[in-house]
XYZ file of N, CA, C and O in Angstrom:
616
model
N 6.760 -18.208 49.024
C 6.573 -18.768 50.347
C 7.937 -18.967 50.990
O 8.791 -19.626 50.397
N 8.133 -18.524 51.964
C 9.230 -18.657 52.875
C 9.196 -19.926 53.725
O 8.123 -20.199 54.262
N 10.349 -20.815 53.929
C 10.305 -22.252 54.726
C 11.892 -22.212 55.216
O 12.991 -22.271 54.666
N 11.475 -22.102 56.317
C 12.452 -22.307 57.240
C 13.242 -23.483 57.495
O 12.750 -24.587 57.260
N 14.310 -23.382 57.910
C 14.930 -24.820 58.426
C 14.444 -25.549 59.509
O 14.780 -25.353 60.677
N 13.462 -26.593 59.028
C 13.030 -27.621 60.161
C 14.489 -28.651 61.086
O 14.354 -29.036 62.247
N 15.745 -28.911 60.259
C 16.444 -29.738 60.906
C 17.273 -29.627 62.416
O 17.919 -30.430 63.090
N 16.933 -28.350 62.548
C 17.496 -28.474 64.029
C 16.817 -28.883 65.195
O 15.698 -28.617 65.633
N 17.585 -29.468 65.530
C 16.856 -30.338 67.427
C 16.935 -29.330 68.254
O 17.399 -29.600 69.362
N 16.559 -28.025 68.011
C 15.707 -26.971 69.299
C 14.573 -27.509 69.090
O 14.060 -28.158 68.178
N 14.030 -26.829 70.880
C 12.773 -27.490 71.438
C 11.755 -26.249 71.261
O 12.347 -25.181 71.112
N 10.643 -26.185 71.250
C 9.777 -25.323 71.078
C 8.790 -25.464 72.244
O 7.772 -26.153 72.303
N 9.492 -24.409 73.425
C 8.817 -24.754 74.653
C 7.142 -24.058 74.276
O 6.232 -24.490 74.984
N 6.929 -23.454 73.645
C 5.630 -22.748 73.392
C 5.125 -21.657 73.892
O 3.985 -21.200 73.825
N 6.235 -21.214 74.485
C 6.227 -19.626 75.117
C 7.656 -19.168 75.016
O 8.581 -19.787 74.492
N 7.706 -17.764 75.708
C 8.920 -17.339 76.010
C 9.652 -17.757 76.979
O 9.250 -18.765 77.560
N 10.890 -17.142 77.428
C 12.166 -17.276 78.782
C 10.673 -18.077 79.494
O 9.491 -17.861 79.226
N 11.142 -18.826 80.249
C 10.498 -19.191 81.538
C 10.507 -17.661 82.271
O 11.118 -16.605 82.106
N 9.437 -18.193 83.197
C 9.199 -17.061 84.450
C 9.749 -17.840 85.448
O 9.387 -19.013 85.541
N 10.616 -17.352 86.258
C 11.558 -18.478 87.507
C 10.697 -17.652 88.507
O 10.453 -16.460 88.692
N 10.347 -18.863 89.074
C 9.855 -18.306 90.702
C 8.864 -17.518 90.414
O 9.178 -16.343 90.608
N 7.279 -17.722 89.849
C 6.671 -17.413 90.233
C 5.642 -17.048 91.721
O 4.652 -16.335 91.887
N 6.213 -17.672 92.362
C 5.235 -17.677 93.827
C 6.947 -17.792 94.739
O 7.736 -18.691 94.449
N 7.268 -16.717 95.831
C 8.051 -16.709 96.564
C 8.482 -17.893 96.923
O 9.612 -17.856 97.408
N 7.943 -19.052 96.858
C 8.296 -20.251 97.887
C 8.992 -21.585 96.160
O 9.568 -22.667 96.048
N 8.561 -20.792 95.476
C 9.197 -21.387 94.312
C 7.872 -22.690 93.523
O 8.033 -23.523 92.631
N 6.997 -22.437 94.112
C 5.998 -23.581 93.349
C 5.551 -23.707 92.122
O 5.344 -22.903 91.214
N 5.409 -25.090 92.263
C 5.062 -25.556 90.195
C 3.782 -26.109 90.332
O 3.702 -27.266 89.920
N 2.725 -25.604 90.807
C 1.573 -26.415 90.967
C 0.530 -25.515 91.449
O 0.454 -25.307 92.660
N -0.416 -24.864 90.503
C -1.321 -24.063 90.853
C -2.896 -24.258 90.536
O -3.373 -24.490 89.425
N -3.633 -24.105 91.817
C -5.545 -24.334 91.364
C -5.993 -23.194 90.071
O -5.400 -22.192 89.670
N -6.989 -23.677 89.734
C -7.607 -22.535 88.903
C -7.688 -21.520 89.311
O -7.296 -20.697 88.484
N -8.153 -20.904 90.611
C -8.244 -19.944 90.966
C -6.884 -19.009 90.677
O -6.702 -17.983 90.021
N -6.034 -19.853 91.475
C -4.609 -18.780 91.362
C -4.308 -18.544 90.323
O -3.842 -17.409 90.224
N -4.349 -19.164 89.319
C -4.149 -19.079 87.959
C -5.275 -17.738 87.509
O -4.907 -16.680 86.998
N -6.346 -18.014 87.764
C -7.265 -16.797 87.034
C -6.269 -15.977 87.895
O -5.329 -15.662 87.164
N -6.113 -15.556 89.019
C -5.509 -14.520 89.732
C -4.230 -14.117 89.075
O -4.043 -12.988 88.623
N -3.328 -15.119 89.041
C -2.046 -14.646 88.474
C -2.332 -13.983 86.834
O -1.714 -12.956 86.552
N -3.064 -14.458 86.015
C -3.597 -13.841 84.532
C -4.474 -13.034 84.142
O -4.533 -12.473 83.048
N -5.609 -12.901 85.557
C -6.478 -12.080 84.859
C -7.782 -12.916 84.463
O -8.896 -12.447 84.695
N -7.600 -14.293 83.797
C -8.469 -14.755 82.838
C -9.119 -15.533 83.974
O -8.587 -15.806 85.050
N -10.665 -15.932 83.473
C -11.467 -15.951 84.176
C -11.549 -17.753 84.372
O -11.066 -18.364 83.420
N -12.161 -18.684 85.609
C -11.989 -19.740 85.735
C -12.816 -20.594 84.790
O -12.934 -21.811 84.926
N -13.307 -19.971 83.947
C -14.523 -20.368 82.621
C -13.882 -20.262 81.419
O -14.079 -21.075 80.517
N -12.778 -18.897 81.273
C -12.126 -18.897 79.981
C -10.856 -20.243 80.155
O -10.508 -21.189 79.448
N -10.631 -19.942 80.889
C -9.249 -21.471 81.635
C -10.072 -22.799 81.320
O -9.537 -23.761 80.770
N -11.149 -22.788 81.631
C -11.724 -24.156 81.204
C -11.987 -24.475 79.968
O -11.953 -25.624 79.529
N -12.287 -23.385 79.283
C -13.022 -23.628 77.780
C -11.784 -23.491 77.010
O -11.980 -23.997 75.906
N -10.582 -23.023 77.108
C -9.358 -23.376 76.376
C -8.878 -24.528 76.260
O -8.075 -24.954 75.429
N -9.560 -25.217 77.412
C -8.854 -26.793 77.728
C -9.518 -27.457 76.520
O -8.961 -28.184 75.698
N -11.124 -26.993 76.558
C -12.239 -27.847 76.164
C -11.833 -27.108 74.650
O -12.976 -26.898 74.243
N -11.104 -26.690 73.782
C -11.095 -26.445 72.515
C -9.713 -26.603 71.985
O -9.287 -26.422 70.844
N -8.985 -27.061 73.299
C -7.849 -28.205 72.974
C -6.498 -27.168 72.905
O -5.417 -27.539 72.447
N -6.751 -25.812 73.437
C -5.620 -24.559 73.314
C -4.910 -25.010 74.468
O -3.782 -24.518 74.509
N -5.169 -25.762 75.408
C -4.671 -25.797 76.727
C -4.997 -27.769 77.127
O -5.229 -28.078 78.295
N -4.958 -28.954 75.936
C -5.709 -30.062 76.331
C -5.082 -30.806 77.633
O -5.663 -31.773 78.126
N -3.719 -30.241 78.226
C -2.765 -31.544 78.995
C -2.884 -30.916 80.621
O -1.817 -30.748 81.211
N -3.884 -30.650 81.176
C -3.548 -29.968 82.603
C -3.762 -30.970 82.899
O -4.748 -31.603 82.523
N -2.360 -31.625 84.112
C -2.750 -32.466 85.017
C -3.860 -32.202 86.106
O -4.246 -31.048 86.298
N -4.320 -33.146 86.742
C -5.253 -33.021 87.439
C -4.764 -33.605 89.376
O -3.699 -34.217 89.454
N -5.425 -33.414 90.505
C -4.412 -33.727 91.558
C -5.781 -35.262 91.414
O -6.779 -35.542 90.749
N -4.911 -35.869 92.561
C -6.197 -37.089 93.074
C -7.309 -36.786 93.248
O -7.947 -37.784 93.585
N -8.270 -35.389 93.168
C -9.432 -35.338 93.491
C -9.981 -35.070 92.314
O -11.186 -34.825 92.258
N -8.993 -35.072 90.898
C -9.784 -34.501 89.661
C -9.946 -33.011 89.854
O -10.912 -32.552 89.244
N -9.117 -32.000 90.669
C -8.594 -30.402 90.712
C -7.894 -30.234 89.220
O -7.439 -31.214 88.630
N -7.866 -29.349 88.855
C -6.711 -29.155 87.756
C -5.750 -28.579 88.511
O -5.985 -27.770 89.409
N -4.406 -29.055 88.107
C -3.249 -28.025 88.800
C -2.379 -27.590 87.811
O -1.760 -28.568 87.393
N -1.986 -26.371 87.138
C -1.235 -25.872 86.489
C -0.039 -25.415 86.997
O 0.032 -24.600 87.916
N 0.855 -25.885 86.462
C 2.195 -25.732 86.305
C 2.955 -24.459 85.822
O 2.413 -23.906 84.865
N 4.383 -23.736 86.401
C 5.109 -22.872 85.625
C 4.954 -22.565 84.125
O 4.882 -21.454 83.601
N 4.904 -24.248 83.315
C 4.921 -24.339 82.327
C 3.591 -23.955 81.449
O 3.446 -23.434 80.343
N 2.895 -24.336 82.218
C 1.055 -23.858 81.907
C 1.050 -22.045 81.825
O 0.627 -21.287 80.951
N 1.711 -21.787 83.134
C 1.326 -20.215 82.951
C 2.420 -19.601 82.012
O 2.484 -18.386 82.196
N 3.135 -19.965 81.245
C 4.312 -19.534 80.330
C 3.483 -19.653 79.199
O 3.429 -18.791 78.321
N 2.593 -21.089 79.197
C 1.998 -20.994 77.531
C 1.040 -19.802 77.499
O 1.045 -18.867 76.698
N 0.014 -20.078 78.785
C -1.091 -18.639 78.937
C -0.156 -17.904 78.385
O -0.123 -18.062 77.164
N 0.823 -16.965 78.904
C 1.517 -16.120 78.500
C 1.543 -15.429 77.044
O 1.445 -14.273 76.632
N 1.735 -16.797 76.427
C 2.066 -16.792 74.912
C 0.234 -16.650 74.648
O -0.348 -15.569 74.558
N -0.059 -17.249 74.609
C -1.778 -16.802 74.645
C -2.126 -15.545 74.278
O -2.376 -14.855 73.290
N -1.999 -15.499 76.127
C -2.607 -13.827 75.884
C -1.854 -12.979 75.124
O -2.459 -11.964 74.777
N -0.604 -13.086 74.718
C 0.250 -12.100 73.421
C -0.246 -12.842 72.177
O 0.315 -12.339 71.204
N -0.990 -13.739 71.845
C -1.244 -14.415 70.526
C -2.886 -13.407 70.328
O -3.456 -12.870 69.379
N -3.125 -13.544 71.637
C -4.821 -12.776 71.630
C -4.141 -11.200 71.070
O -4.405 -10.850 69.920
N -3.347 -10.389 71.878
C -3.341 -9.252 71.586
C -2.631 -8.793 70.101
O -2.477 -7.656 69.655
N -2.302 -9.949 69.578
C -2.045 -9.525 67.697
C -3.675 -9.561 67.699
O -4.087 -8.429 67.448
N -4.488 -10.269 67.853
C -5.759 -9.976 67.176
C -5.642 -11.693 66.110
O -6.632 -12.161 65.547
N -4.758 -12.111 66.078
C -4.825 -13.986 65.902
C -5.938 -14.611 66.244
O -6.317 -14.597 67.415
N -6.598 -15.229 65.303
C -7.985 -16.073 65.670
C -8.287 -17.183 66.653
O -7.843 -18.275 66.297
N -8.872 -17.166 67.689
C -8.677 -18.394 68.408
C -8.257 -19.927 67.296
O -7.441 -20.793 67.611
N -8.986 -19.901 66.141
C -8.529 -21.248 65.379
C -7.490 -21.262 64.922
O -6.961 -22.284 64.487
N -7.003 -20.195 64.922
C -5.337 -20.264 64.473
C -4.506 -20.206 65.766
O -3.334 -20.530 65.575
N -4.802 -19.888 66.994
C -4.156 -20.276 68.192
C -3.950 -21.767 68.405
O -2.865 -22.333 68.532
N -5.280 -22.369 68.426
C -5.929 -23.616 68.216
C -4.839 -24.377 67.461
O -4.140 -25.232 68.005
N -4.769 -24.139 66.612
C -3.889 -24.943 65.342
C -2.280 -25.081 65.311
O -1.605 -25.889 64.673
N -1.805 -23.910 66.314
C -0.505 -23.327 66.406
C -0.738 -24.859 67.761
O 0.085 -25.765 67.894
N -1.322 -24.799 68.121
C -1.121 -25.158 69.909
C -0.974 -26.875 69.408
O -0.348 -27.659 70.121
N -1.728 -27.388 67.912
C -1.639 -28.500 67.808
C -0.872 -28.354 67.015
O -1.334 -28.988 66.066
N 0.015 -27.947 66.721
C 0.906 -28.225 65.753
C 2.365 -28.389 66.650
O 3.213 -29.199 66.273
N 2.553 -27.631 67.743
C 3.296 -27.722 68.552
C 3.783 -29.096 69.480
O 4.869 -29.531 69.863
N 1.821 -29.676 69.664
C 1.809 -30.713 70.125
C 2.176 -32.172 69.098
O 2.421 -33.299 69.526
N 2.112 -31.675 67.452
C 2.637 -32.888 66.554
C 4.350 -32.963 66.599
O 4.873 -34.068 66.451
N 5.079 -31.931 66.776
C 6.515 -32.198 66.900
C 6.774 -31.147 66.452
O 6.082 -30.173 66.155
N 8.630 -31.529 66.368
C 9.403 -30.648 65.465
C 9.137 -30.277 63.812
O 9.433 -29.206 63.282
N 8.470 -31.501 63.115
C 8.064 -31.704 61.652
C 7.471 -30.389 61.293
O 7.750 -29.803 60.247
N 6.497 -29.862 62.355
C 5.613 -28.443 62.105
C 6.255 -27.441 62.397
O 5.734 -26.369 62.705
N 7.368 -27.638 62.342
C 7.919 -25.785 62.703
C 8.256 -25.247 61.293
O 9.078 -24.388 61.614
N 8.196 -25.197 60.342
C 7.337 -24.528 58.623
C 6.314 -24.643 58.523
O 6.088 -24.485 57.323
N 5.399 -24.841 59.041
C 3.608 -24.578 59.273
C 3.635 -23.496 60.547
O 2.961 -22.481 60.725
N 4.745 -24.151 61.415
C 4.099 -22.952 62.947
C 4.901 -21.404 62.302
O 4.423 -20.279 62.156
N 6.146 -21.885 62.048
C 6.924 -20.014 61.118
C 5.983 -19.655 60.279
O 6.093 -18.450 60.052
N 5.010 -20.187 59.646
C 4.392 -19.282 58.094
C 3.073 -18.922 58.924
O 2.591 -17.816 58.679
N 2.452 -19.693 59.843
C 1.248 -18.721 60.625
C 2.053 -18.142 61.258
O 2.444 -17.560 60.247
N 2.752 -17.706 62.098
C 3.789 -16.392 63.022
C 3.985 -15.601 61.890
O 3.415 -14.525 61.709
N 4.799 -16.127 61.108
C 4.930 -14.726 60.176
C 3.827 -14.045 59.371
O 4.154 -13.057 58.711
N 2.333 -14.531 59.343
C 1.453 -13.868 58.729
C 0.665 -13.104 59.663
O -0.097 -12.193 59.338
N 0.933 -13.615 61.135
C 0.541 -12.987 62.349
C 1.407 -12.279 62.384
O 1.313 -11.717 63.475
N 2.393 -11.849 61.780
C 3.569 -10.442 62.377
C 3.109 -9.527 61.138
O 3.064 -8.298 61.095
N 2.724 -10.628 59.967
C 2.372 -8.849 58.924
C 1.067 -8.159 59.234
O 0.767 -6.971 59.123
N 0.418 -9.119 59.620
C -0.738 -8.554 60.580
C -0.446 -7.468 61.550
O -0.638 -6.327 61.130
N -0.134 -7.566 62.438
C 0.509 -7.050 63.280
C 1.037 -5.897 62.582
O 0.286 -4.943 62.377
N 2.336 -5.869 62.163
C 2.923 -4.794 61.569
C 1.490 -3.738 60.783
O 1.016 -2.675 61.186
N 1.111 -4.619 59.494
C -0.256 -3.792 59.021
C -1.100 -2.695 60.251
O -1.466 -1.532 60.078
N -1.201 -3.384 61.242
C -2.531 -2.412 62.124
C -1.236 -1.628 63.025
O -1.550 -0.473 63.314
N -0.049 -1.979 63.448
C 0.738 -0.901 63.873
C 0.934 0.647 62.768
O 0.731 1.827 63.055
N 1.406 0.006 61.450
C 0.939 1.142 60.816
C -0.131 2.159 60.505
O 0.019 3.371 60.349
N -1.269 1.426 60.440
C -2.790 2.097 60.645
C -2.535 2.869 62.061
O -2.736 4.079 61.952
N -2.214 2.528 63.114
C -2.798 3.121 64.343
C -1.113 4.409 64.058
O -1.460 5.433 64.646
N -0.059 4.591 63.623
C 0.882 5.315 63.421
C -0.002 6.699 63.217
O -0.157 7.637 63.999
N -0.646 6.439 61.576
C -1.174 7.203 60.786
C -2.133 7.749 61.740
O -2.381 8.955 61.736
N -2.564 7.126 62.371
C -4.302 6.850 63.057
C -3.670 8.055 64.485
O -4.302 8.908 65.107
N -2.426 7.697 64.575
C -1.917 8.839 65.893
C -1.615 10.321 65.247
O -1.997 11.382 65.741
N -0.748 10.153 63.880
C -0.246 11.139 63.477
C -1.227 12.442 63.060
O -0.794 13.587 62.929
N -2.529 12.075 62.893
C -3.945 12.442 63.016
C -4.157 12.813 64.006
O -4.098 14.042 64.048
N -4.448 12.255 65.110
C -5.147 13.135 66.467
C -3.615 13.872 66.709
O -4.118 14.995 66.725
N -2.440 14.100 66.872
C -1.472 14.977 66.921
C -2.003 16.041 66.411
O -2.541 16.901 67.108
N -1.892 16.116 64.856
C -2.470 17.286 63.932
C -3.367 17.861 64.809
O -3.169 18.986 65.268
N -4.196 17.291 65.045
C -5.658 17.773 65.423
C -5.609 18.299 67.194
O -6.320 19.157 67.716
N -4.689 17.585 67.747
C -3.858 18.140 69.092
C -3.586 19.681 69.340
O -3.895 20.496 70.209
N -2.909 19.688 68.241
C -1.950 20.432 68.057
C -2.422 21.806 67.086
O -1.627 22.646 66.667
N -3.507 21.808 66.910
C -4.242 22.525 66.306
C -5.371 23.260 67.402
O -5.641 24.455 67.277
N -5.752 22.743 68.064
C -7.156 22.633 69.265
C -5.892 23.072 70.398
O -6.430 23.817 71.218
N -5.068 22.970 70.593
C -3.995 23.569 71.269
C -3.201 25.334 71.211
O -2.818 26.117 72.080
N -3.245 25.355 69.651
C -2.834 26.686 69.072
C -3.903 27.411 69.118
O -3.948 28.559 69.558
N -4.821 26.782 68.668
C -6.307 27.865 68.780
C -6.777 28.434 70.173
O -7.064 29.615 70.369
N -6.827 27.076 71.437
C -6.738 27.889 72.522
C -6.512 28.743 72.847
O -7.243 29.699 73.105
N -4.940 28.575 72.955
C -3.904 29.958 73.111
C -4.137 31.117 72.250
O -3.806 32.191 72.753
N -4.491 31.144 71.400
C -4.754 32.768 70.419
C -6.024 33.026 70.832
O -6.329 34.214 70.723
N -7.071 32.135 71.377
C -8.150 32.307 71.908
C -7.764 33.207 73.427
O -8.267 34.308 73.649
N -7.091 32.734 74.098
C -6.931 32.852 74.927
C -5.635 34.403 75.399
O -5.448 35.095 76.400
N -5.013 34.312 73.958
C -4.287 35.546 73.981
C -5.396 37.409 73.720
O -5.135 38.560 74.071
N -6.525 36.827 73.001
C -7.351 37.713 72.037
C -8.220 38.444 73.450
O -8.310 39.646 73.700
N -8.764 37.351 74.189
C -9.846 38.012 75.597
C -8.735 39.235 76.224
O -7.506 39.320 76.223
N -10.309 40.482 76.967
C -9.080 40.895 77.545
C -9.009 40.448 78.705
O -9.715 39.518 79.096
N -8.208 41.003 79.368
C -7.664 40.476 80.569
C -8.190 41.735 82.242
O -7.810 41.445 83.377
């Protein structure tokens, strides 16, 4: 088992670089809607992340609106790249509360990332093989054409 050095006081914003200036006018405060708009994800999947605790802290305005923040659409971010390893929502889930217990969990949050990267790595290799295959087979259905196509007469 690999364990990383927990003692350093870096912060674990929970995504990548910030995105600066998302909206021309520079705003930190977005409805659901814009949010599904800016991601893609739908105003039902945005809610039910909240409600399974992947997303529990959206402030809300005085009318009880949710308004998401720069910082909100940076974690989505990390999200939707946690979705596209193929990572289980309960292990998103778990990453997202572990983030929220402190610095103490960053050797629990490195050993799920790194079993999500051999993951990862594993099905990059499958789909390698998985390409190097339809090539062959490209490249075969390609040559045959052409001798097909050399053989007719003309």
């Amino acid at each position: 088992m690999t364990v990383m050095d927990t003692t350093s006081t870096r912060t674990d914003t929970c995504a990548g670089p910030p995105h600066v200036d998302r909206r021309p006018d520079g705003q930190d405060s977005y409805t659901i809607s814009e949010v599904a708009a800016f991601t893609g994800l739908t105003a039902h999947t945005l809610r039910w992340y909240e409600r399974i605790g992947l997303m529990p802290h959206i402030d809300r305005s005085h009318t009880g609106q949710r308004r998401y923040s720069n910082r909100d659409l940076d974690w989505l971010d990390l999200v939707g790249k946690l979705r596209l390893t193929g990572m289980p929502v309960a292990d998103m889930v778990r990453y997202a509360e572990l983030v929220r217990e402190g610095d103490d969990t960053y050797g629990e949050r490195y050993e799920l990332l790194e079993a999500t990267r051999r993951d990862v790595r594993a099905r990059i290799a499958e789909l390698q093989d998985t390409l190097s295959v339809l090539d062959r087979k490209i490249n075969f259905y390609a040559d045959a054409g052409r001798a097909l196509a050399s053989e007719r007469p003309r």
